[in-house]
Tab-separated table of C-alpha atoms in Angstrom:
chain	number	residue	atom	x	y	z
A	800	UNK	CA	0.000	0.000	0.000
A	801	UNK	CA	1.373	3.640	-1.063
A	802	UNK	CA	1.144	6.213	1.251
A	803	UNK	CA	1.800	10.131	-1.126
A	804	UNK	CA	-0.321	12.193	0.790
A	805	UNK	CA	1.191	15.405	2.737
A	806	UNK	CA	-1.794	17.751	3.154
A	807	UNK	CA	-2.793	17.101	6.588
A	808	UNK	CA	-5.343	15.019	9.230
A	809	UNK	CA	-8.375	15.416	7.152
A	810	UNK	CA	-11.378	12.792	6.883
A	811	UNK	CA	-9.966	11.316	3.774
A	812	UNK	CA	-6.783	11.508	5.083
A	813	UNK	CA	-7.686	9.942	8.390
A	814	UNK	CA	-8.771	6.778	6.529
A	815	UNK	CA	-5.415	6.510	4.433
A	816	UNK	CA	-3.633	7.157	7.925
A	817	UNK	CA	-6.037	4.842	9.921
A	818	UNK	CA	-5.339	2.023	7.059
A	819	UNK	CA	-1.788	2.813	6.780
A	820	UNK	CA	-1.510	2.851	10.267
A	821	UNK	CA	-2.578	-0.635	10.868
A	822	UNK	CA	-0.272	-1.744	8.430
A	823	UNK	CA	2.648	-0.312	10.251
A	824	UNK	CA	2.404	-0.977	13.711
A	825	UNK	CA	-0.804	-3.420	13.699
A	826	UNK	CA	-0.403	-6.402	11.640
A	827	UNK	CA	2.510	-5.870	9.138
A	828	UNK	CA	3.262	-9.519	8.405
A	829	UNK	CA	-0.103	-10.634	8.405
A	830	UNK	CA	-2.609	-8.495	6.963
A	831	UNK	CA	-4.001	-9.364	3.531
A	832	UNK	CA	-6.049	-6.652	3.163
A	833	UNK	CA	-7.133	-2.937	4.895
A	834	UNK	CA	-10.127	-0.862	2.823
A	835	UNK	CA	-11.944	1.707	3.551
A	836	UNK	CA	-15.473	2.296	2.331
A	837	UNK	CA	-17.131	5.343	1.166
A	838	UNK	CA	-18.932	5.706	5.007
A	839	UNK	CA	-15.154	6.122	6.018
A	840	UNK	CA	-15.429	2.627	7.765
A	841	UNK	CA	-12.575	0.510	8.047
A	842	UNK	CA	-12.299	-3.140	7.064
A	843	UNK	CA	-9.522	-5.569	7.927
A	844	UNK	CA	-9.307	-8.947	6.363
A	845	UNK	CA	-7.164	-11.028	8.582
A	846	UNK	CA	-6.134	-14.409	8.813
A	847	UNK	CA	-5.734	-13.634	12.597
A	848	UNK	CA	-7.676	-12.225	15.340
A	849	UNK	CA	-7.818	-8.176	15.289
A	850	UNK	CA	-8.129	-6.424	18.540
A	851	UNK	CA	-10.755	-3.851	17.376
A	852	UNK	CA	-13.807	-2.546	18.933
A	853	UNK	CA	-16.504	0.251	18.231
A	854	UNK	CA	-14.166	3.486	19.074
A	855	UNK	CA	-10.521	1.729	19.591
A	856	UNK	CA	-7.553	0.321	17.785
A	857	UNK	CA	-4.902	-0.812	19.891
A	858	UNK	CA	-1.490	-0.308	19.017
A	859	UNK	CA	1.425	-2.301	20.524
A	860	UNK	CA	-0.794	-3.368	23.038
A	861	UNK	CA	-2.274	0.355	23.782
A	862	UNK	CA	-5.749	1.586	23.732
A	863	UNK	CA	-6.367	4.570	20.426
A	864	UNK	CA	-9.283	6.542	19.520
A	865	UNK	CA	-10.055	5.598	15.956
A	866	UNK	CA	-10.160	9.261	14.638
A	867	UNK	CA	-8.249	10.909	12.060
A	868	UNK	CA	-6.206	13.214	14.190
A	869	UNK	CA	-5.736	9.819	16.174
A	870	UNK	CA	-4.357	7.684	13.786
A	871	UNK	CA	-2.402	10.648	11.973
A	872	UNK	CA	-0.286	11.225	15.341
A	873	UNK	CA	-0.381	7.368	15.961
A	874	UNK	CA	1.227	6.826	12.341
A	875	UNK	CA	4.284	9.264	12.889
A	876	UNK	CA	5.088	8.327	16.043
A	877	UNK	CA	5.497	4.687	14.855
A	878	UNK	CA	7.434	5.492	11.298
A	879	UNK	CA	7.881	9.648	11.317
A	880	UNK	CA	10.188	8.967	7.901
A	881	UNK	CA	6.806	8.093	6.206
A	882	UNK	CA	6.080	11.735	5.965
A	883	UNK	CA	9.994	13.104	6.006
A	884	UNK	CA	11.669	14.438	2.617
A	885	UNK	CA	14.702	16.692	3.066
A	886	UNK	CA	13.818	20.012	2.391
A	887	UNK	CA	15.786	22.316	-1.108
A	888	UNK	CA	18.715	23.719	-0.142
A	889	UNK	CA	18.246	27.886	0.140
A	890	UNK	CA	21.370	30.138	-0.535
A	891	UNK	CA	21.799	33.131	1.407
A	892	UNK	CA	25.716	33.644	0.691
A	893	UNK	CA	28.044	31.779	-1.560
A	894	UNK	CA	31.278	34.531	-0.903
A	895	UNK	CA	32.538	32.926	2.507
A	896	UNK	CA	35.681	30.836	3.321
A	897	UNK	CA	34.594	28.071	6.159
A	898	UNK	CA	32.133	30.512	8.316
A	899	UNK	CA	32.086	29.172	12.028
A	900	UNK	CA	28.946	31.230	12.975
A	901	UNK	CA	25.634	32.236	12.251
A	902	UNK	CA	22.755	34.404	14.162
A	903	UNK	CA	19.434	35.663	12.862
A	904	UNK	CA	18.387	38.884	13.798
A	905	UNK	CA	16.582	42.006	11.955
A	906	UNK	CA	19.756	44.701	11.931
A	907	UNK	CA	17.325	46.907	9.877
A	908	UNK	CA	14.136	46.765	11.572
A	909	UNK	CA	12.135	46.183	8.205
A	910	UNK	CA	10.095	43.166	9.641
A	911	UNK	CA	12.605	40.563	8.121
A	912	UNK	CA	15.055	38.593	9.523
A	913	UNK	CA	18.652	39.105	8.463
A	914	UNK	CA	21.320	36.682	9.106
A	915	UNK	CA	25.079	37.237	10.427
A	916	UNK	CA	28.187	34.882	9.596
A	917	UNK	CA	31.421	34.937	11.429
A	918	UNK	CA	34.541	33.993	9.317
A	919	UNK	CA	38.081	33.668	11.086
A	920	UNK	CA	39.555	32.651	8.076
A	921	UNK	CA	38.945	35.224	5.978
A	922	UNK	CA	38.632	37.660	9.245
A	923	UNK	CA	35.130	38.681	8.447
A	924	UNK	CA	31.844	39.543	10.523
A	925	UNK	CA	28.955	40.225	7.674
A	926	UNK	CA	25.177	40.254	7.633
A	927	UNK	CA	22.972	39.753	4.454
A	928	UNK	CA	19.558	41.742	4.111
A	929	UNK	CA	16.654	39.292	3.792
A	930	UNK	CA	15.115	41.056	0.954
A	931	UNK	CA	11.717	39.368	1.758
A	932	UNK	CA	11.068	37.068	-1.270
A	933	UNK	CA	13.131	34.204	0.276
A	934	UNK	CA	16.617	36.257	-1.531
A	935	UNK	CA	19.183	38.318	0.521
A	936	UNK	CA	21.230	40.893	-0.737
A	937	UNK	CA	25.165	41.027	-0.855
A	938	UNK	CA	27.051	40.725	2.064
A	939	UNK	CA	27.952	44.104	3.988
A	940	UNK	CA	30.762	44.353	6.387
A	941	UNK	CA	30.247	45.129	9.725
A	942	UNK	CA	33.772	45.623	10.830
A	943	UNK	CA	37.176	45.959	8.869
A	944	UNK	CA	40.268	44.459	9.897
A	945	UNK	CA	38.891	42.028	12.872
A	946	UNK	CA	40.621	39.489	13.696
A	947	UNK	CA	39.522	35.887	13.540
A	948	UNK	CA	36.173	36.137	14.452
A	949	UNK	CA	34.940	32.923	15.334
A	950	UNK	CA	31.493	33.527	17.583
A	951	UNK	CA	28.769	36.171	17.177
A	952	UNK	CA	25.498	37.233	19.133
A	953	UNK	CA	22.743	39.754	18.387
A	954	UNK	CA	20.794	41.630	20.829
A	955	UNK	CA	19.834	45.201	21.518
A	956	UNK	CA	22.331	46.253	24.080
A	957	UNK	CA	22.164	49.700	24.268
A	958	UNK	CA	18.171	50.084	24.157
A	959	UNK	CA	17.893	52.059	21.554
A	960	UNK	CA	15.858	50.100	19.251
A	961	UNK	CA	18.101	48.503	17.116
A	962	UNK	CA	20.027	45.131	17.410
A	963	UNK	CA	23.687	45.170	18.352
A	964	UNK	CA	26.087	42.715	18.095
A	965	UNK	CA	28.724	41.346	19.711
A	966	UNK	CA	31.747	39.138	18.268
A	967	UNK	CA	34.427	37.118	20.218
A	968	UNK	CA	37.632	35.857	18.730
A	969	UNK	CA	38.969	32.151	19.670
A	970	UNK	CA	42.478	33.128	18.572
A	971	UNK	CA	43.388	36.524	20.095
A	972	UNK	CA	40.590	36.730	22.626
A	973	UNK	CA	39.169	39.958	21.186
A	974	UNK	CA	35.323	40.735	22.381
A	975	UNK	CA	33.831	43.466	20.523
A	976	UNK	CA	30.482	45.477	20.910
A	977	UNK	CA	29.496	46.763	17.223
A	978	UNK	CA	26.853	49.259	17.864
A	979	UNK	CA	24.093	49.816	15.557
A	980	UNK	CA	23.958	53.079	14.148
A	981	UNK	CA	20.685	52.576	13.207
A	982	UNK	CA	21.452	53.310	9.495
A	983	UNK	CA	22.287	49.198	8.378
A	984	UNK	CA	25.490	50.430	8.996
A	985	UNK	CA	27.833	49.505	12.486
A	986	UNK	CA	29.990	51.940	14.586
A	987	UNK	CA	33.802	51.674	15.268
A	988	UNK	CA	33.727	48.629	17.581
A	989	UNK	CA	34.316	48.363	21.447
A	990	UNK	CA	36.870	46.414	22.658
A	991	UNK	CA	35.482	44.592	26.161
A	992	UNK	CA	38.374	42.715	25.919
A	993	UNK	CA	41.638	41.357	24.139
A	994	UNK	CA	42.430	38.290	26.384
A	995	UNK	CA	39.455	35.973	26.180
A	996	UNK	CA	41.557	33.131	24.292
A	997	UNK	CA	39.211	30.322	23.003
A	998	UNK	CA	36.425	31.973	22.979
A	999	UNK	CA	34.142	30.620	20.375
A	1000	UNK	CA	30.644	30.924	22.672
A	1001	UNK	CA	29.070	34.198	23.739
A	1002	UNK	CA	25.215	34.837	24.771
A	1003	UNK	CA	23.768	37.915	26.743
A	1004	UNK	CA	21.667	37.800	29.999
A	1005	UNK	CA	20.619	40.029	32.982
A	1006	UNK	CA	23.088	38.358	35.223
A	1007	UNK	CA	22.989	41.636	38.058
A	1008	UNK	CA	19.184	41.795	37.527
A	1009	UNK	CA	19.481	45.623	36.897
A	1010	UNK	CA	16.950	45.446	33.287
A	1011	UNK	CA	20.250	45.748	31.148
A	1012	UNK	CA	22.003	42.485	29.179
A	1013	UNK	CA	25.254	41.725	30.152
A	1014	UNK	CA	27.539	39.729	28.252
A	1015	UNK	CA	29.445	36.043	28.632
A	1016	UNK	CA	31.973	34.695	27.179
A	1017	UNK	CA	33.911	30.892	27.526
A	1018	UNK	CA	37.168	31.300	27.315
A	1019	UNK	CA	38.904	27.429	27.123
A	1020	UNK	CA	42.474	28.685	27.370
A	1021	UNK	CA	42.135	31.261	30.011
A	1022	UNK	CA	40.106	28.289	31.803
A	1023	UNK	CA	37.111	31.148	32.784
A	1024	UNK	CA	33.747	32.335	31.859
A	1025	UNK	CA	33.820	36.155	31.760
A	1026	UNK	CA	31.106	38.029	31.683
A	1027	UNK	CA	30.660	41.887	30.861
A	1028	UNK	CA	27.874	43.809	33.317
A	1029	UNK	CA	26.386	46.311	30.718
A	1030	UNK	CA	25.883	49.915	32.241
A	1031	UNK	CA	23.106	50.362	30.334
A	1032	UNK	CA	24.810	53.097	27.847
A	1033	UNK	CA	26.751	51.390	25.418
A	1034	UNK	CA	29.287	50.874	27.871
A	1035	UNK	CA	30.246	47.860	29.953
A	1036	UNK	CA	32.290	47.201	33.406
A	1037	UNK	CA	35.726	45.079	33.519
A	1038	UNK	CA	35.015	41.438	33.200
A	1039	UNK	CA	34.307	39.353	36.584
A	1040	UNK	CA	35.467	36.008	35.876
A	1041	UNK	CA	33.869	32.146	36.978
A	1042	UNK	CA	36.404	29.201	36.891
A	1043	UNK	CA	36.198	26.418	34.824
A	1044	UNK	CA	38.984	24.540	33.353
A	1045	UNK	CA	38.827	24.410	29.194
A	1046	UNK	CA	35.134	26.233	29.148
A	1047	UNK	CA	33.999	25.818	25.625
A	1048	UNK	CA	30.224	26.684	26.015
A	1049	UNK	CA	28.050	28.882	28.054
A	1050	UNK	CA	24.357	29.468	28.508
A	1051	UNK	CA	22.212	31.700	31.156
A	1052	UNK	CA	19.496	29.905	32.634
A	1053	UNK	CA	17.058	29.865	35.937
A	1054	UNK	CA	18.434	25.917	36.606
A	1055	UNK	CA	16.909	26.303	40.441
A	1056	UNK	CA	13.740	28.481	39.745
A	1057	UNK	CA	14.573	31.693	41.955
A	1058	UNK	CA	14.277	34.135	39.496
A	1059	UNK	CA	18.178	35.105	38.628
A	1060	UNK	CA	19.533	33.882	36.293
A	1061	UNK	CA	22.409	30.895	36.963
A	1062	UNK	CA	25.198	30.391	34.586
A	1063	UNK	CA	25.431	26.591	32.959
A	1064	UNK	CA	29.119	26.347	31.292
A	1065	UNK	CA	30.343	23.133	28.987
A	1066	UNK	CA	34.142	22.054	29.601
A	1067	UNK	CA	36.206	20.239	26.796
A	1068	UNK	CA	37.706	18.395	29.919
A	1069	UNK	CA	35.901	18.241	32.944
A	1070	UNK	CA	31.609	18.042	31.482
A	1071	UNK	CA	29.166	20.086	32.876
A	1072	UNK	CA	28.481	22.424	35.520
A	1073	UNK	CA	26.473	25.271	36.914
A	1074	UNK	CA	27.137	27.997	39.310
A	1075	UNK	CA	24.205	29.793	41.111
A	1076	UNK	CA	23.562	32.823	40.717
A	1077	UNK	CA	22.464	34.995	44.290
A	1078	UNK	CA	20.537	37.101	42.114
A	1079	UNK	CA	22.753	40.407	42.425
A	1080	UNK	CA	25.559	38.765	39.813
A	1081	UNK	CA	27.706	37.482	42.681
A	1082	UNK	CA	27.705	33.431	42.248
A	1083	UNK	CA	28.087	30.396	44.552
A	1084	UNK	CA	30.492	27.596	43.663
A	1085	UNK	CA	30.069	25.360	40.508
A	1086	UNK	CA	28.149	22.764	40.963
A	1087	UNK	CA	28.541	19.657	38.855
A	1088	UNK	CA	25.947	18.134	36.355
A	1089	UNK	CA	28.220	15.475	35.032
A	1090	UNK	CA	31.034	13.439	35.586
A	1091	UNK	CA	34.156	14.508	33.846
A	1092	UNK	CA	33.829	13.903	30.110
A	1093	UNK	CA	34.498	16.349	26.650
A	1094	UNK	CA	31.278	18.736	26.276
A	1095	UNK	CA	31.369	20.202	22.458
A	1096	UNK	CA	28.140	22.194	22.785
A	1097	UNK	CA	25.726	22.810	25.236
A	1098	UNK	CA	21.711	23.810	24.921
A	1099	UNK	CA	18.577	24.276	27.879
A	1100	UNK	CA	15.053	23.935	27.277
A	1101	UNK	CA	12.249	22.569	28.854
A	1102	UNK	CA	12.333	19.063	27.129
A	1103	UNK	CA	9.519	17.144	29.482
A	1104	UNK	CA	7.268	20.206	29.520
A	1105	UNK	CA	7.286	19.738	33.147
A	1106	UNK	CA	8.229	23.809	34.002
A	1107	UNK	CA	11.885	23.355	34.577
A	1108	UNK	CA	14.870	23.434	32.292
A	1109	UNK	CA	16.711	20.681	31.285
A	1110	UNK	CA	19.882	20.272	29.991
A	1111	UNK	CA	20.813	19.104	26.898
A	1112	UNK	CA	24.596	18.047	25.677
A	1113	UNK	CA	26.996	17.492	22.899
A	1114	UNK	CA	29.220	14.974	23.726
A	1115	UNK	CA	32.307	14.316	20.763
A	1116	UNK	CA	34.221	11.355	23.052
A	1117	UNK	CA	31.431	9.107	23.047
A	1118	UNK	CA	29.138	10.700	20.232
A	1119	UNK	CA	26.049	11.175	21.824
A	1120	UNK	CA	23.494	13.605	22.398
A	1121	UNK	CA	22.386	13.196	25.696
A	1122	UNK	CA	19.775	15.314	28.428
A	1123	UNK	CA	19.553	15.507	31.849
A	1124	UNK	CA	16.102	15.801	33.412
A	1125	UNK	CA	15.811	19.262	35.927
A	1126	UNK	CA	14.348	17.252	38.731
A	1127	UNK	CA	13.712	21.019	39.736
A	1128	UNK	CA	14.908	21.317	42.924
A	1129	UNK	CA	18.842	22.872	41.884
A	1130	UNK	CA	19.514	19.784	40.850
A	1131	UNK	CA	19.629	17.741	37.862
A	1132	UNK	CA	19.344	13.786	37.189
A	1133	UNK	CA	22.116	11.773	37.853
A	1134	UNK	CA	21.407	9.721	34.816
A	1135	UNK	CA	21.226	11.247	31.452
A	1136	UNK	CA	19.015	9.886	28.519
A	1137	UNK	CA	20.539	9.289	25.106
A	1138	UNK	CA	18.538	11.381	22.511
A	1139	UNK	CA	21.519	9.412	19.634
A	1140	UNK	CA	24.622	7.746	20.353
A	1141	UNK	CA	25.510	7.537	16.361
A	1142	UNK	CA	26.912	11.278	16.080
A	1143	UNK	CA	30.684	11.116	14.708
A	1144	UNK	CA	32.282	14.838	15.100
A	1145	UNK	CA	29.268	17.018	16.553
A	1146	UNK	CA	29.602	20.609	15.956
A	1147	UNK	CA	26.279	22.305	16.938
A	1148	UNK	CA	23.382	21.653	18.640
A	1149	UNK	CA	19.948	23.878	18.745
A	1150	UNK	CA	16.659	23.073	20.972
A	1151	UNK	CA	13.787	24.618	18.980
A	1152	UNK	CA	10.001	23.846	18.497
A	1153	UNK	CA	10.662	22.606	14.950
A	1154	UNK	CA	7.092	21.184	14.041
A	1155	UNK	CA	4.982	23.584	16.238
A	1156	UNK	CA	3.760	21.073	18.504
A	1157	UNK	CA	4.993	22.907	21.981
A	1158	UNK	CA	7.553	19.999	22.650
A	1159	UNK	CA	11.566	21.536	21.828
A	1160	UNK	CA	13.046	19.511	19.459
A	1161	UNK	CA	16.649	18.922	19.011
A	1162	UNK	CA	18.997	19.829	15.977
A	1163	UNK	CA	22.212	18.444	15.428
A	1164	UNK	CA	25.369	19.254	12.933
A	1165	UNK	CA	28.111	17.030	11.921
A	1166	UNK	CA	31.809	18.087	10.368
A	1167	UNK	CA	32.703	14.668	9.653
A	1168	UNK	CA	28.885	12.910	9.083
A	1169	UNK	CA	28.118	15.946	6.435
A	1170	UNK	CA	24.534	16.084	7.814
A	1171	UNK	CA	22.045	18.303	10.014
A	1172	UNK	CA	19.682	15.970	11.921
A	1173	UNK	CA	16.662	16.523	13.287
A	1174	UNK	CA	14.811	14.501	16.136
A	1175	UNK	CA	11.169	14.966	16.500
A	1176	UNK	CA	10.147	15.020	20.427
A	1177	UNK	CA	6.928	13.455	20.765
A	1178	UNK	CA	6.978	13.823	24.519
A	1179	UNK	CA	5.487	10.810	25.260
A	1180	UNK	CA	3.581	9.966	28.832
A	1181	UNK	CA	6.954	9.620	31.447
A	1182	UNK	CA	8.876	12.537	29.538
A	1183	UNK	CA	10.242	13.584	26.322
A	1184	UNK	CA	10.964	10.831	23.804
A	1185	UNK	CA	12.922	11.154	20.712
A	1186	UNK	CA	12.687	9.917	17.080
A	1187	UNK	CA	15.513	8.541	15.402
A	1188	UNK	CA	17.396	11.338	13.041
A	1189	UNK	CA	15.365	12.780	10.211
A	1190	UNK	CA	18.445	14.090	8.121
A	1191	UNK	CA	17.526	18.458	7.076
A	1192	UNK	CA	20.578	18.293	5.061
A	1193	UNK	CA	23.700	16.272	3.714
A	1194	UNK	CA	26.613	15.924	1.887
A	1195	UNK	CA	28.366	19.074	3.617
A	1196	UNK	CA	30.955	20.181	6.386
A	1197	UNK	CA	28.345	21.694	9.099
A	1198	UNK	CA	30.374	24.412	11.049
A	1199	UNK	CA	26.899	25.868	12.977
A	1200	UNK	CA	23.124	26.357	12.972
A	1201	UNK	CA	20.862	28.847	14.282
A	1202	UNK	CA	17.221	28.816	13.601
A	1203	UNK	CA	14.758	31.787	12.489
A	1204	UNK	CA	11.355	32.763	10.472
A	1205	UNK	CA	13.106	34.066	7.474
A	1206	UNK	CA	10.297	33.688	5.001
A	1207	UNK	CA	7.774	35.093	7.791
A	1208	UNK	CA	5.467	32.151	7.044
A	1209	UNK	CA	5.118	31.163	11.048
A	1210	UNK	CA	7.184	28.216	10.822
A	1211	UNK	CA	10.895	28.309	12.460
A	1212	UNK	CA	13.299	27.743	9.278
A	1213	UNK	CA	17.049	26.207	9.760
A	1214	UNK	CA	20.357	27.446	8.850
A	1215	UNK	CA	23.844	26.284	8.739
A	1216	UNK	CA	27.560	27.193	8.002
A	1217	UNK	CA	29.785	24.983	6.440
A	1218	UNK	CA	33.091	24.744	4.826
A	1219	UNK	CA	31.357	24.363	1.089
A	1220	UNK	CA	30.438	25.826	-1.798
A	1221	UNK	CA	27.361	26.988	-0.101
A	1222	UNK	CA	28.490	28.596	3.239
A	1223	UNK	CA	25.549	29.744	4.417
A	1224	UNK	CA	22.410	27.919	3.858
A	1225	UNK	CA	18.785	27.816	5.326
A	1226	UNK	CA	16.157	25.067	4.898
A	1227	UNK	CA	12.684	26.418	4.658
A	1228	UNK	CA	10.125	24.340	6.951
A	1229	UNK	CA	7.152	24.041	4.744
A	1230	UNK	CA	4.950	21.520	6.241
A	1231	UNK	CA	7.236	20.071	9.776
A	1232	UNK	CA	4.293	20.412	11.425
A	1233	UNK	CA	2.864	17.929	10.093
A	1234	UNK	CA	4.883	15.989	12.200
């Protein structure tokens, strides 16, 4: 039996899914034949007995509502590749040597989302104007003469109205604030500082609780997390540093549910940990999430949907993706959960709603594997459960991803970096939520 349809959980559709259902997860072997009438009823010739009654099919042994919606979401869960092709290939920039970085952000507040590529090789920091019709226009420098940008961030730091951003240099340690003049063009950049060696991960978060983003950096070499309190007028105080040994990733989150911010930092050396923050940017001592093991990237969400953030990780020794569960007490669980323990060279990793359903998904890239991965959370009933990888794109180098609406359609599009002939590239999510 062929399965071709794509246009949703309609009534016809809901007796192609109902009949292609059964013949997934029911009866595979077995079955000689599944109809539907033109009442919509469903008939199953079977050689063996077929646990059916009046309003339920049961499906590895549980209990479904024979509706359309039903068996659609009954169908994906048991074979989501059924409904999976990989999306075209979008170009938004072809002129780039082996970007590391990309961010999505509207620099020219026309409504569109533009999108920002760091280049150490070529020592560039550019954006490209979404021109609206799924094209974007050359690339425009930000900066001259930087040096080896490897990690960028976009936010409106000064509160002006227009989105900043901020660029951090894993070779010389340079962290620069490029203001936004407001006219899609970028002011002489602020140096926060010229020793923050490794650092290839910067975010932004109200770490002092004063209504004003500061700014973090990992720095692996120096073997601390600096981060930048922002005086609220384009200006920012001398780093304060937290120690971890070979910090290669760093994320603000509420890990204990007090309402300041804590700050969650990956180590290439020593895993996971988290340091608490008071709630006036003073922090207690790290605590650790993991034992000590290689963390390549690092992401938080709320994967169970139970309130509290858990921790997802990037681990390149034993090439996994795992997550620990935020048991939501300042603590996290001692055991993680493998979400894939298949991925050879991991170089990014996203948590995003990907097919509107209100679970966070996870996206993966590879260097070595040549593909971005997506697995589908269909939160089942004791937590979040994931679906093996549906593969967004192959056949490529994946540097980094970042995720944004670029074609304003309401769907959450994906992009990458790579070290191709197609640098920068964004898949357009058409119809993931049908998934």
């Amino acid at each position: 039996m062929a399965y071709q349809t794509r246009c949703g959980p309609g009534p016809y559709v809901g007796c192609l899914a109902l009949a292609a259902l059964w013949s997934i997860v029911a009866v595979r072997a077995d079955v000689p034949s599944v109809t539907t009438d033109m009442a919509g009823n469903l008939h199953i010739a079977s050689p063996q007995d077929v646990n059916v009654t009046a309003e339920t099919v049961y499906v590895n042994g549980n209990p479904r509502v024979i509706t359309a919606a039903a068996a659609w979401n009954a169908m994906v869960e048991a074979d989501p590749f059924l409904l999976w092709q990989s999306p075209a290939t979008e170009i938004v920039a072809r002129d780039l040597s082996e970007p590391t970085a990309v961010h999505v952000a509207d620099l020219d507040n026309d409504g569109w989302p533009d999108v920002i590529a760091a280049c150490p090789v070529s020592r560039q920091l550019v954006w490209y104007r979404n021109l609206g019709t799924r094209k974007f226009g050359p690339a425009i420098e930000v900066a001259l003469n930087l040096t080896t940008p490897s990690a960028v961030y976009a936010a409106d730091l000064d509160q002006d109205g227009w989105v900043d951003l901020l660029s951090a240099s894993e070779v010389d340690g340079h962290v620069l604030f490029h203001k936004n003049n407001g006219d899609a063009g970028f002011a002489v950049p602020l140096v926060l500082s010229m020793s923050a060696i490794g650092g290839h991960s910067i975010t932004v978060a109200d770490l002092d609780q004063d209504q004003h983003l500061d700014v973090l950096v990992a720095g692996g070499s120096n073997n601390t997390v600096a981060w930048f309190a922002n005086r609220g007028d384009g200006t920012f105080a001398a780093p304060s540093f937290l120690p971890v040994t070979n910090a290669a990733c760093v994320v603000a989150v509420d890990v204990d549910g007090n309402g300041a911010l804590d700050v969650v930092v990956g180590s290439s050396s020593i895993g996971a940990r988290w340091f608490p923050n008071h709630g006036n940017g003073s922090f207690a001592s790290p605590i650790a999430i993991t034992a000590n093991s290689a963390v390549q990237q690092l992401a938080t969400g709320d994967l169970d949907a139970d309130g509290h953030e858990d921790l997802a990780l990037l681990l390149p020794d034993e090439e996994a993706v795992v997550w620990y569960r935020n048991l939501g007490n300042g603590s996290f669980a001692a055991t993680p959960r493998t979400i894939t323990d298949g991925l050879y060279e991991g170089t990014d990793l996203l948590l995003v709603d990907v097919n509107a359903d209100d679970h966070l998904d996870v996206v993966v890239a590879s260097s070595s594997e040549g593909t971005v991965s997506w697995f589908r959370n269909s939160h089942a009933a004791a937590g979040a459960a994931f679906s093996s990888a549906m593969l967004v794109a192959a056949y490529d180098e994946y540097l980094g991803l970042a995720t944004g609406d670029l074609d304003q359609d309401g769907h959450i599009d994906i992009l990458s970096v790579s070290a191709s002939s197609i640098p920068v590239a964004w898949y357009r999510n058409i119809d993931w939520n049908l998934l």
